[in-house]
Short mmCIF file of C-alpha atoms in Angstrom, two decimals:
data_model
loop_
_atom_site.label_atom_id
_atom_site.label_comp_id
_atom_site.label_asym_id
_atom_site.label_seq_id
_atom_site.Cartn_x
_atom_site.Cartn_y
_atom_site.Cartn_z
CA UNK D 184 -13.36 58.02 -41.48
CA UNK D 185 -12.90 55.65 -44.45
CA UNK D 186 -9.89 53.40 -44.31
CA UNK D 187 -7.53 53.44 -47.26
CA UNK D 188 -7.51 50.33 -49.48
CA UNK D 189 -3.79 50.40 -50.23
CA UNK D 190 -3.11 47.39 -47.94
CA UNK D 191 -5.71 45.22 -49.65
CA UNK D 192 -3.96 45.68 -53.00
CA UNK D 193 -0.39 44.81 -52.06
CA UNK D 194 -0.87 41.15 -52.99
CA UNK D 195 -2.02 42.09 -56.50
CA UNK D 196 0.77 44.48 -57.43
CA UNK D 197 2.12 42.56 -60.38
CA UNK D 198 1.94 43.12 -64.10
CA UNK D 199 -0.77 45.60 -65.05
CA UNK D 200 -1.76 45.94 -61.40
CA UNK D 201 1.77 46.89 -60.47
CA UNK D 202 1.88 49.54 -63.22
CA UNK D 203 -1.47 50.97 -62.17
CA UNK D 204 -0.33 51.07 -58.55
CA UNK D 205 2.75 52.99 -59.68
CA UNK D 206 0.56 55.47 -61.56
CA UNK D 207 -1.55 55.89 -58.48
CA UNK D 208 1.40 56.32 -56.10
CA UNK D 209 3.03 58.90 -58.37
CA UNK D 210 -0.25 60.76 -58.85
CA UNK D 211 -1.20 60.74 -55.20
CA UNK D 212 2.26 61.86 -54.02
CA UNK D 213 1.56 65.07 -55.86
CA UNK D 214 -0.12 67.86 -53.89
CA UNK D 215 -3.84 68.15 -53.28
CA UNK D 216 -5.83 68.36 -56.55
CA UNK D 217 -6.59 72.02 -55.88
CA UNK D 218 -2.88 72.72 -55.50
CA UNK D 219 -2.15 70.74 -58.66
CA UNK D 220 -4.42 73.00 -60.68
CA UNK D 221 -2.63 76.02 -59.18
CA UNK D 222 0.73 74.54 -60.30
CA UNK D 223 -0.65 73.72 -63.76
CA UNK D 224 -1.98 77.27 -64.05
CA UNK D 225 1.48 78.68 -63.28
CA UNK D 226 3.04 76.32 -65.84
CA UNK D 227 0.53 77.44 -68.50
CA UNK D 228 1.30 81.08 -67.73
CA UNK D 229 5.04 80.47 -68.21
CA UNK D 230 4.61 78.35 -71.38
CA UNK D 231 2.25 80.90 -72.88
CA UNK D 232 4.88 83.60 -72.47
CA UNK D 233 7.63 81.47 -74.03
CA UNK D 234 5.39 80.56 -76.98
CA UNK D 235 4.29 84.16 -77.52
CA UNK D 236 7.91 85.42 -77.41
CA UNK D 237 9.03 82.84 -79.99
CA UNK D 238 6.08 83.65 -82.26
CA UNK D 239 4.26 80.28 -82.08
CA UNK D 240 1.16 80.51 -84.27
CA UNK D 241 -0.92 78.49 -86.70
CA UNK D 242 -3.15 79.37 -89.70
CA UNK D 243 -6.03 77.06 -90.59
CA UNK D 244 -9.56 76.89 -91.95
CA UNK D 245 -12.25 76.15 -89.38
CA UNK D 246 -16.02 75.81 -89.34
CA UNK D 247 -17.89 78.97 -88.33
CA UNK D 248 -20.36 77.49 -85.84
CA UNK D 249 -22.28 80.80 -85.54
CA UNK D 250 -22.72 81.91 -89.13
CA UNK D 251 -22.13 78.61 -90.95
CA UNK D 252 -19.54 78.00 -93.66
CA UNK D 253 -15.81 78.17 -93.00
CA UNK D 254 -13.35 80.88 -92.23
CA UNK D 255 -9.56 81.29 -92.45
CA UNK D 256 -8.17 81.79 -88.98
CA UNK D 257 -4.72 82.75 -87.78
CA UNK D 258 -4.17 81.93 -84.13
CA UNK D 259 -1.18 83.15 -82.12
CA UNK D 260 -0.06 82.10 -78.66
CA UNK D 261 -1.17 84.68 -76.12
CA UNK D 262 1.10 85.49 -73.18
CA UNK D 263 -0.41 85.83 -69.71
CA UNK D 264 2.75 87.57 -68.45
CA UNK D 265 2.12 90.76 -70.34
CA UNK D 266 0.28 93.72 -68.82
CA UNK D 267 -2.96 92.65 -70.54
CA UNK D 268 -2.42 89.05 -69.44
CA UNK D 269 -1.86 89.96 -65.79
CA UNK D 270 -4.94 92.19 -65.86
CA UNK D 271 -6.90 89.22 -67.30
CA UNK D 272 -5.75 86.94 -64.49
CA UNK D 273 -7.07 89.32 -61.84
CA UNK D 274 -10.23 90.56 -63.55
CA UNK D 275 -11.45 87.17 -64.86
CA UNK D 276 -11.01 85.11 -61.68
CA UNK D 277 -14.60 85.46 -60.53
CA UNK D 278 -16.18 85.01 -63.97
CA UNK D 279 -13.94 82.05 -64.70
CA UNK D 280 -15.36 80.42 -61.60
CA UNK D 281 -19.03 81.39 -61.98
CA UNK D 282 -19.12 80.63 -65.71
CA UNK D 283 -17.43 77.25 -65.37
CA UNK D 284 -19.87 75.04 -67.29
CA UNK D 285 -20.37 72.19 -64.78
CA UNK D 286 -20.71 74.44 -61.69
CA UNK D 287 -24.33 75.59 -62.08
CA UNK D 288 -25.34 72.22 -63.52
CA UNK D 289 -23.95 70.32 -60.54
CA UNK D 290 -25.35 72.63 -57.88
CA UNK D 291 -28.85 72.77 -59.38
CA UNK D 292 -29.04 69.01 -59.92
CA UNK D 293 -27.70 68.37 -56.40
CA UNK D 294 -30.63 70.27 -54.90
CA UNK D 295 -32.85 67.50 -56.10
CA UNK D 296 -30.46 64.58 -55.65
CA UNK D 297 -29.43 65.88 -52.18
CA UNK D 298 -33.06 66.05 -51.07
CA UNK D 299 -33.67 62.49 -52.22
CA UNK D 300 -30.56 61.34 -50.35
CA UNK D 301 -31.22 63.29 -47.12
CA UNK D 302 -34.78 61.95 -46.79
CA UNK D 303 -33.59 58.36 -47.31
CA UNK D 304 -35.41 57.89 -50.62
CA UNK D 305 -32.31 56.90 -52.65
CA UNK D 306 -31.13 54.44 -50.02
CA UNK D 307 -34.54 52.77 -49.83
CA UNK D 308 -34.85 52.64 -53.61
CA UNK D 309 -31.40 51.08 -53.90
CA UNK D 310 -32.24 48.41 -51.34
CA UNK D 311 -35.33 47.55 -53.35
CA UNK D 312 -33.14 47.44 -56.48
CA UNK D 313 -30.78 44.98 -54.79
CA UNK D 314 -33.73 42.69 -54.09
CA UNK D 315 -34.86 42.62 -57.69
CA UNK D 316 -31.63 42.80 -59.74
CA UNK D 317 -29.44 39.74 -60.48
CA UNK D 318 -26.00 40.37 -59.03
CA UNK D 319 -24.24 39.21 -62.21
CA UNK D 320 -25.92 41.88 -64.32
CA UNK D 321 -25.41 44.91 -62.07
CA UNK D 322 -22.08 46.00 -63.59
CA UNK D 323 -23.38 45.79 -67.13
CA UNK D 324 -26.52 47.72 -66.17
CA UNK D 325 -24.50 50.50 -64.54
CA UNK D 326 -22.18 50.85 -67.61
CA UNK D 327 -25.11 50.69 -70.06
CA UNK D 328 -27.08 53.34 -68.14
CA UNK D 329 -23.94 55.48 -68.20
CA UNK D 330 -23.70 55.23 -71.99
CA UNK D 331 -27.42 55.95 -72.40
CA UNK D 332 -27.31 58.93 -70.06
CA UNK D 333 -25.46 61.09 -72.61
CA UNK D 334 -28.78 61.66 -74.38
CA UNK D 335 -29.57 63.91 -71.41
CA UNK D 336 -26.46 65.99 -71.94
CA UNK D 337 -24.28 66.05 -68.79
CA UNK D 338 -26.86 64.68 -66.36
CA UNK D 339 -25.03 61.36 -66.12
CA UNK D 340 -21.97 62.95 -64.52
CA UNK D 341 -24.02 64.44 -61.70
CA UNK D 342 -26.59 61.74 -61.11
CA UNK D 343 -25.44 58.35 -62.37
CA UNK D 344 -21.80 58.33 -61.19
CA UNK D 345 -22.57 58.81 -57.49
CA UNK D 346 -25.52 56.44 -57.83
CA UNK D 347 -23.17 53.82 -59.37
CA UNK D 348 -21.08 54.00 -56.23
CA UNK D 349 -24.15 53.59 -54.01
CA UNK D 350 -25.48 50.68 -56.08
CA UNK D 351 -22.19 48.79 -55.74
CA UNK D 352 -22.07 49.56 -52.02
CA UNK D 353 -25.59 48.21 -51.64
CA UNK D 354 -24.42 44.92 -53.20
CA UNK D 355 -21.49 44.77 -50.76
CA UNK D 356 -19.06 45.71 -53.54
CA UNK D 357 -16.43 48.45 -53.69
CA UNK D 358 -18.20 51.81 -54.29
CA UNK D 359 -15.28 53.28 -56.24
CA UNK D 360 -15.61 50.36 -58.68
CA UNK D 361 -19.27 51.29 -59.17
CA UNK D 362 -18.31 54.91 -59.64
CA UNK D 363 -15.65 53.91 -62.21
CA UNK D 364 -18.09 51.71 -64.13
CA UNK D 365 -20.60 54.57 -64.37
CA UNK D 366 -17.89 57.11 -65.26
CA UNK D 367 -16.59 54.80 -67.99
CA UNK D 368 -20.03 54.57 -69.54
CA UNK D 369 -20.98 58.25 -69.15
CA UNK D 370 -17.71 59.73 -70.38
CA UNK D 371 -15.59 57.03 -72.05
CA UNK D 372 -18.61 55.92 -74.09
CA UNK D 373 -19.94 59.44 -74.57
CA UNK D 374 -20.54 59.17 -78.32
CA UNK D 375 -22.24 55.77 -78.23
CA UNK D 376 -25.99 55.46 -77.74
CA UNK D 377 -28.98 53.44 -78.82
CA UNK D 378 -30.81 56.68 -79.59
CA UNK D 379 -29.99 59.92 -81.34
CA UNK D 380 -28.66 62.41 -78.79
CA UNK D 381 -27.60 66.02 -78.60
CA UNK D 382 -24.10 65.24 -79.89
CA UNK D 383 -25.30 63.91 -83.24
CA UNK D 384 -26.84 67.09 -84.72
CA UNK D 385 -24.06 69.22 -83.17
CA UNK D 386 -21.22 67.31 -84.84
CA UNK D 387 -23.25 66.71 -88.02
CA UNK D 388 -23.66 70.45 -88.54
CA UNK D 389 -19.93 71.04 -88.28
CA UNK D 390 -19.19 68.11 -90.61
CA UNK D 391 -21.65 69.49 -93.14
CA UNK D 392 -19.86 72.82 -93.31
CA UNK D 393 -16.51 71.08 -93.75
CA UNK D 394 -17.86 68.82 -96.50
CA UNK D 395 -19.09 71.89 -98.41
CA UNK D 396 -15.46 72.77 -99.13
CA UNK D 397 -15.56 69.88 -101.61
CA UNK D 398 -19.25 69.52 -102.37
CA UNK D 399 -21.42 72.62 -101.80
CA UNK D 400 -24.61 70.61 -101.62
CA UNK D 401 -23.46 67.96 -99.15
CA UNK D 402 -25.45 67.52 -95.91
CA UNK D 403 -24.65 65.27 -92.94
CA UNK D 404 -27.79 64.15 -91.11
CA UNK D 405 -28.00 63.64 -87.29
CA UNK D 406 -28.58 59.94 -87.98
CA UNK D 407 -25.30 59.65 -89.98
CA UNK D 408 -23.52 57.43 -87.44
CA UNK D 409 -26.53 55.84 -85.78
CA UNK D 410 -25.95 52.19 -86.84
CA UNK D 411 -22.30 52.32 -85.82
CA UNK D 412 -23.05 54.05 -82.48
CA UNK D 413 -25.91 51.64 -81.79
CA UNK D 414 -23.61 48.64 -82.01
CA UNK D 415 -20.84 50.59 -80.17
CA UNK D 416 -23.16 50.84 -77.16
CA UNK D 417 -23.06 47.07 -76.64
CA UNK D 418 -19.29 46.98 -77.22
CA UNK D 419 -18.64 49.70 -74.61
CA UNK D 420 -20.97 47.95 -72.17
CA UNK D 421 -19.14 44.62 -72.64
CA UNK D 422 -15.66 46.15 -72.33
CA UNK D 423 -16.69 48.29 -69.36
CA UNK D 424 -18.13 45.28 -67.60
CA UNK D 425 -15.02 43.20 -68.20
CA UNK D 426 -12.64 45.92 -67.01
CA UNK D 427 -14.72 46.60 -63.88
CA UNK D 428 -15.13 42.97 -62.85
CA UNK D 429 -11.72 41.59 -63.91
CA UNK D 430 -9.29 44.50 -63.48
CA UNK D 431 -10.59 47.47 -61.48
CA UNK D 432 -12.52 45.84 -58.62
CA UNK D 433 -9.98 43.07 -57.90
CA UNK D 434 -7.27 45.74 -57.75
CA UNK D 435 -9.29 47.89 -55.36
CA UNK D 436 -9.76 44.99 -53.02
CA UNK D 437 -12.40 44.69 -50.27
CA UNK D 438 -14.04 47.89 -49.18
CA UNK D 439 -13.46 48.13 -45.44
CA UNK D 440 -16.54 49.75 -44.01
CA UNK D 441 -18.31 47.79 -41.30
CA UNK D 442 -22.10 47.72 -41.53
CA UNK D 443 -24.52 45.58 -39.59
CA UNK D 444 -27.55 46.92 -41.47
CA UNK D 445 -29.61 44.51 -43.56
CA UNK D 446 -29.49 46.38 -46.84
CA UNK D 447 -32.17 44.19 -48.43
CA UNK D 448 -34.86 44.72 -45.77
CA UNK D 449 -37.40 47.52 -46.03
CA UNK D 450 -39.37 48.74 -43.04
CA UNK D 451 -43.11 49.50 -43.24
CA UNK D 452 -42.36 53.26 -43.20
CA UNK D 453 -39.89 52.86 -46.08
CA UNK D 454 -42.40 50.84 -48.10
CA UNK D 455 -45.02 53.52 -47.52
CA UNK D 456 -42.48 56.17 -48.43
CA UNK D 457 -41.62 54.48 -51.71
CA UNK D 458 -45.34 54.13 -52.55
CA UNK D 459 -45.93 57.85 -52.14
CA UNK D 460 -42.64 58.65 -53.96
CA UNK D 461 -43.90 56.61 -56.93
CA UNK D 462 -47.18 58.56 -56.89
CA UNK D 463 -45.28 61.87 -56.81
CA UNK D 464 -43.01 60.76 -59.63
CA UNK D 465 -45.96 59.60 -61.74
CA UNK D 466 -47.70 62.98 -61.38
CA UNK D 467 -44.48 64.81 -62.25
CA UNK D 468 -43.95 62.55 -65.29
CA UNK D 469 -47.48 63.20 -66.54
CA UNK D 470 -46.87 66.97 -66.29
CA UNK D 471 -43.57 66.76 -68.21
CA UNK D 472 -45.16 64.54 -70.90
CA UNK D 473 -47.98 67.07 -71.28
CA UNK D 474 -45.37 69.76 -71.90
CA UNK D 475 -43.34 67.65 -74.39
CA UNK D 476 -45.49 65.12 -76.23
CA UNK D 477 -48.04 67.39 -78.00
CA UNK D 478 -46.81 68.75 -81.35
CA UNK D 479 -47.12 72.31 -79.97
CA UNK D 480 -45.79 71.32 -76.52
CA UNK D 481 -44.44 74.22 -74.46
CA UNK D 482 -41.05 72.51 -74.02
CA UNK D 483 -40.63 71.82 -77.72
CA UNK D 484 -38.82 74.28 -80.01
CA UNK D 485 -41.44 76.98 -80.81
CA UNK D 486 -40.44 77.08 -84.51
CA UNK D 487 -39.29 73.57 -85.46
CA UNK D 488 -41.31 71.71 -82.79
CA UNK D 489 -38.30 69.43 -82.19
CA UNK D 490 -37.57 67.86 -78.80
CA UNK D 491 -33.87 67.05 -79.25
CA UNK D 492 -31.28 69.76 -79.88
CA UNK D 493 -31.21 73.29 -78.50
CA UNK D 494 -34.81 73.14 -77.40
CA UNK D 495 -36.49 74.29 -74.16
CA UNK D 496 -36.71 70.65 -73.07
CA UNK D 497 -33.02 69.87 -73.55
CA UNK D 498 -31.89 73.30 -72.31
CA UNK D 499 -34.03 72.75 -69.19
CA UNK D 500 -32.96 69.18 -68.58
CA UNK D 501 -30.98 70.04 -65.43
CA UNK D 502 -33.89 71.51 -63.43
CA UNK D 503 -36.06 68.68 -64.79
CA UNK D 504 -33.51 66.16 -63.41
CA UNK D 505 -33.48 68.09 -60.09
CA UNK D 506 -37.30 67.86 -59.86
CA UNK D 507 -37.11 64.22 -60.92
CA UNK D 508 -35.39 63.53 -57.59
CA UNK D 509 -36.76 66.40 -55.50
CA UNK D 510 -40.50 65.57 -55.82
CA UNK D 511 -40.26 61.83 -55.05
CA UNK D 512 -37.74 62.68 -52.28
CA UNK D 513 -40.19 65.08 -50.59
CA UNK D 514 -43.10 62.67 -51.04
CA UNK D 515 -40.99 59.87 -49.56
CA UNK D 516 -39.93 62.06 -46.63
CA UNK D 517 -43.48 63.12 -45.76
CA UNK D 518 -44.80 59.54 -45.92
CA UNK D 519 -41.86 58.00 -43.99
CA UNK D 520 -41.79 60.73 -41.37
CA UNK D 521 -38.32 62.13 -42.18
CA UNK D 522 -39.99 65.41 -43.26
CA UNK D 523 -42.52 66.98 -40.92
CA UNK D 524 -42.68 70.57 -42.19
CA UNK D 525 -41.17 73.04 -44.64
CA UNK D 526 -38.27 73.73 -42.26
CA UNK D 527 -37.17 70.11 -42.66
CA UNK D 528 -37.19 70.57 -46.44
CA UNK D 529 -34.96 73.67 -46.23
CA UNK D 530 -32.67 71.92 -43.68
CA UNK D 531 -32.25 68.90 -45.99
CA UNK D 532 -31.39 71.19 -48.91
CA UNK D 533 -28.86 73.02 -46.75
CA UNK D 534 -27.21 69.77 -45.66
CA UNK D 535 -26.93 68.56 -49.27
CA UNK D 536 -25.26 71.83 -50.32
CA UNK D 537 -22.87 71.82 -47.32
CA UNK D 538 -21.36 68.62 -48.68
CA UNK D 539 -20.30 70.46 -51.84
CA UNK D 540 -17.73 72.68 -50.08
CA UNK D 541 -14.70 70.65 -51.13
CA UNK D 542 -15.96 70.54 -54.70
CA UNK D 543 -16.37 74.29 -54.83
CA UNK D 544 -12.77 74.84 -53.68
CA UNK D 545 -11.52 72.42 -56.33
CA UNK D 546 -13.64 73.97 -59.07
CA UNK D 547 -12.39 77.45 -58.36
CA UNK D 548 -8.82 76.50 -59.16
CA UNK D 549 -9.74 74.06 -61.95
CA UNK D 550 -11.78 76.76 -63.68
CA UNK D 551 -8.82 79.15 -63.66
CA UNK D 552 -6.58 76.53 -65.27
CA UNK D 553 -9.15 75.66 -67.99
CA UNK D 554 -9.74 79.36 -68.68
CA UNK D 555 -6.00 80.09 -68.96
CA UNK D 556 -5.55 77.19 -71.35
CA UNK D 557 -8.24 78.59 -73.59
CA UNK D 558 -7.10 82.20 -73.36
CA UNK D 559 -3.56 81.36 -74.37
CA UNK D 560 -4.75 79.47 -77.51
CA UNK D 561 -2.40 76.57 -76.70
CA UNK D 562 -5.12 73.91 -77.15
CA UNK D 563 -6.17 75.34 -80.50
CA UNK D 564 -2.58 75.50 -81.75
CA UNK D 565 -1.95 71.89 -80.65
CA UNK D 566 -5.07 70.66 -82.44
CA UNK D 567 -4.28 72.52 -85.68
CA UNK D 568 -0.61 71.45 -85.76
CA UNK D 569 -1.62 67.84 -85.03
CA UNK D 570 -3.92 67.91 -88.08
CA UNK D 571 -1.17 69.35 -90.30
CA UNK D 572 1.20 66.60 -89.14
CA UNK D 573 -1.24 63.80 -89.98
CA UNK D 574 -2.04 65.32 -93.34
CA UNK D 575 1.67 65.38 -94.18
CA UNK D 576 2.26 61.65 -93.47
CA UNK D 577 0.73 60.54 -96.79
CA UNK D 578 -0.84 57.45 -95.18
CA UNK D 579 -4.03 55.81 -96.54
CA UNK D 580 -6.45 53.04 -95.62
CA UNK D 581 -6.33 51.32 -92.23
CA UNK D 582 -3.04 52.91 -91.04
CA UNK D 583 -4.47 56.36 -91.72
CA UNK D 584 -7.68 55.56 -89.82
CA UNK D 585 -5.80 54.24 -86.80
CA UNK D 586 -3.44 57.19 -86.69
CA UNK D 587 -6.36 59.62 -87.00
CA UNK D 588 -8.16 57.98 -84.07
CA UNK D 589 -4.99 58.08 -81.97
CA UNK D 590 -4.47 61.77 -82.87
CA UNK D 591 -8.04 62.62 -81.81
CA UNK D 592 -7.55 60.74 -78.53
CA UNK D 593 -4.29 62.57 -77.87
CA UNK D 594 -5.68 66.06 -78.64
CA UNK D 595 -8.67 65.26 -76.40
CA UNK D 596 -6.29 65.18 -73.44
CA UNK D 597 -5.68 68.90 -73.91
CA UNK D 598 -8.90 70.20 -75.42
CA UNK D 599 -12.14 68.99 -73.77
CA UNK D 600 -14.93 70.39 -75.93
CA UNK D 601 -15.83 67.94 -78.73
CA UNK D 602 -17.49 70.60 -80.82
CA UNK D 603 -14.57 73.05 -80.45
CA UNK D 604 -12.09 70.33 -81.51
CA UNK D 605 -14.18 69.22 -84.45
CA UNK D 606 -14.69 72.79 -85.64
CA UNK D 607 -10.90 73.02 -85.99
CA UNK D 608 -10.22 69.49 -87.24
CA UNK D 609 -13.17 68.91 -89.58
CA UNK D 610 -12.09 71.42 -92.29
CA UNK D 611 -8.72 69.68 -92.47
CA UNK D 612 -9.71 66.01 -92.31
CA UNK D 613 -13.19 65.89 -93.89
CA UNK D 614 -11.95 67.25 -97.28
CA UNK D 615 -8.72 65.22 -96.96
CA UNK D 616 -10.64 61.97 -96.40
CA UNK D 617 -13.16 62.86 -99.14
CA UNK D 618 -10.27 63.20 -101.62
CA UNK D 619 -9.15 59.65 -100.87
CA UNK D 620 -12.71 58.27 -101.07
CA UNK D 621 -14.12 58.34 -97.52
CA UNK D 622 -17.46 59.93 -96.74
CA UNK D 623 -17.60 62.82 -94.25
CA UNK D 624 -19.81 60.60 -92.05
CA UNK D 625 -17.01 58.03 -91.75
CA UNK D 626 -14.50 60.71 -90.82
CA UNK D 627 -16.90 61.95 -88.16
CA UNK D 628 -17.37 58.44 -86.76
CA UNK D 629 -13.59 57.94 -86.50
CA UNK D 630 -13.27 61.29 -84.70
CA UNK D 631 -15.97 60.32 -82.22
CA UNK D 632 -14.13 57.08 -81.32
CA UNK D 633 -10.89 58.87 -80.50
CA UNK D 634 -12.61 61.84 -78.86
CA UNK D 635 -14.46 59.66 -76.32
CA UNK D 636 -11.89 57.18 -75.09
CA UNK D 637 -9.56 59.58 -73.28
CA UNK D 638 -12.22 61.71 -71.60
CA UNK D 639 -11.88 59.66 -68.44
CA UNK D 640 -8.14 60.21 -67.87
CA UNK D 641 -7.66 63.92 -68.54
CA UNK D 642 -7.87 66.55 -65.77
CA UNK D 643 -8.95 69.03 -68.48
CA UNK D 644 -12.30 67.25 -68.72
CA UNK D 645 -14.83 69.65 -67.11
CA UNK D 646 -16.21 67.13 -64.62
CA UNK D 647 -12.87 65.55 -63.64
CA UNK D 648 -12.70 67.59 -60.38
CA UNK D 649 -16.22 66.47 -59.48
CA UNK D 650 -15.35 62.77 -59.95
CA UNK D 651 -12.24 63.19 -57.72
CA UNK D 652 -14.50 64.62 -55.01
CA UNK D 653 -16.82 61.63 -55.38
CA UNK D 654 -13.87 59.26 -54.91
CA UNK D 655 -12.67 61.11 -51.79
CA UNK D 656 -16.03 60.33 -50.17
CA UNK D 657 -15.11 56.65 -50.07
CA UNK D 658 -11.34 56.83 -49.76
CA UNK D 659 -9.84 59.86 -47.99
CA UNK D 660 -6.49 59.16 -49.69
CA UNK D 661 -7.96 59.28 -53.15
CA UNK D 662 -6.61 61.91 -55.54
CA UNK D 663 -5.93 62.51 -59.18
CA UNK D 664 -3.57 59.53 -59.26
CA UNK D 665 -6.31 57.22 -57.91
CA UNK D 666 -8.79 58.30 -60.53
CA UNK D 667 -6.37 58.14 -63.47
CA UNK D 668 -4.98 54.73 -62.44
CA UNK D 669 -8.53 53.40 -61.99
CA UNK D 670 -9.78 54.71 -65.33
CA UNK D 671 -6.68 54.01 -67.45
CA UNK D 672 -7.59 50.34 -68.20
CA UNK D 673 -11.01 51.49 -69.45
CA UNK D 674 -9.43 54.14 -71.68
CA UNK D 675 -6.86 51.74 -73.21
CA UNK D 676 -9.30 48.89 -73.86
CA UNK D 677 -12.03 51.23 -75.14
CA UNK D 678 -9.51 52.69 -77.57
CA UNK D 679 -8.37 49.24 -78.76
CA UNK D 680 -11.82 47.65 -78.89
CA UNK D 681 -13.65 50.60 -80.45
CA UNK D 682 -10.88 51.09 -83.08
CA UNK D 683 -11.10 47.40 -83.90
CA UNK D 684 -14.84 47.77 -84.42
CA UNK D 685 -14.28 50.73 -86.68
CA UNK D 686 -11.73 48.75 -88.75
CA UNK D 687 -14.16 45.80 -88.95
CA UNK D 688 -16.92 48.18 -90.10
CA UNK D 689 -14.54 49.60 -92.71
CA UNK D 690 -13.41 46.16 -93.90
CA UNK D 691 -17.00 44.86 -94.26
CA UNK D 692 -18.17 48.13 -95.88
CA UNK D 693 -21.17 48.31 -93.52
CA UNK D 694 -23.53 51.30 -93.53
CA UNK D 695 -22.83 53.87 -90.78
CA UNK D 696 -26.42 55.07 -90.65
CA UNK D 697 -29.60 55.17 -92.75
CA UNK D 698 -28.45 55.56 -96.37
CA UNK D 699 -24.87 56.43 -95.34
CA UNK D 700 -21.87 54.37 -96.43
CA UNK D 701 -18.12 54.55 -95.78
CA UNK D 702 -16.98 55.31 -99.29
CA UNK D 703 -17.88 58.22 -101.57
#
């Protein structure tokens, strides 16, 4: 049983630390996270009925992501206390759970990751990493890998965050600090990257349709924000490293888990296991490259031959990630002796899945809450009314940019999907900003800044429940309050630092991407 770290933090409960401790105490005095989602679901049901009875609605133009162009939409609050609403609550419970986006992704990926962990492959690999990585750079590497992981869609949430905890633990540091560093990079820095990821063409397509309201021939390319996001990667890495080393880890204190094991020493069996794991990984990599690299590769889009986007490769990234860990894990297990036959393989998979029980309980109730929030249209109404409010302020220049970023960050607390938010907000703000001289690409960049920074502090984020379960592994007293208080400094400093970079970019009139400026 892991000892709570509350005692180790008492001496540091002043200033920001005291405020964060208060946030944690308040959050953790609340019921179990599963019970909290039940309570929130009840609140949404009641609010939806009040809004529906008072006729709360909003009319707006949004991007039609299916057919292209835009469409006029009138959205009304939907009550879940009507006969239809009550029927929905009962009949949708199972599908809300089984269709919850992260569920299948997490379970499939954990088959591979769990195998690698059960055979001892991950632990041996981490010990080797400790031997070859300078201790001063480990935080920055974890945050940077988190930022870079968003090119593989949501894989970073499932793979990198728990690995961040294990890496820090291997260095004798607090595992929750490692988890927080990875989470900050994966989710708080979601839009930043050194490469063009899946988010770029998705948002670019929505921005294009919004820009056509002013200029029918306008097109926003996937590379529209590349220069800005490239530089943002280093900013997020620097801020994430600073917050982890100077704020989060000192506040967490010393991780009290006795271990007499020499984490830097590898046995002969482990060395042999890693050798065979590398061979297995190399063979797997060659197979994947053969399916992707050729122009007519099987995992490329059959028509466009693209790799990035809605392609077989990107749509199949989760099983690829699972095999990425499964194959080296099995090879390691056979060579090291931890796997003797196929029964051991099945047993290891079963053990890895058995550890997901608490997560499954949490996801069931979280999925109901998220589904109710979408069904009642409350998130959509909030986003549309927020846009109307900002449009009515009459602000221009830097104040308008800052207020727009803050609005996006606020709406992100209640509406998780970036594409869904942008489909509602883009037809309002892209034409509005074009009228005052800003390019659609600049408006999109400002949206991405605000949309990313608050991902890590909102329970409505799809993977929030998973991260809570990761934290509970290292601190049995951890809850929603622990996670929010730990991630709040990242969220605040990301928002300040990234907004400052955006204003600097604006002031210096720097290009946002190849051939793309800030002003029309």
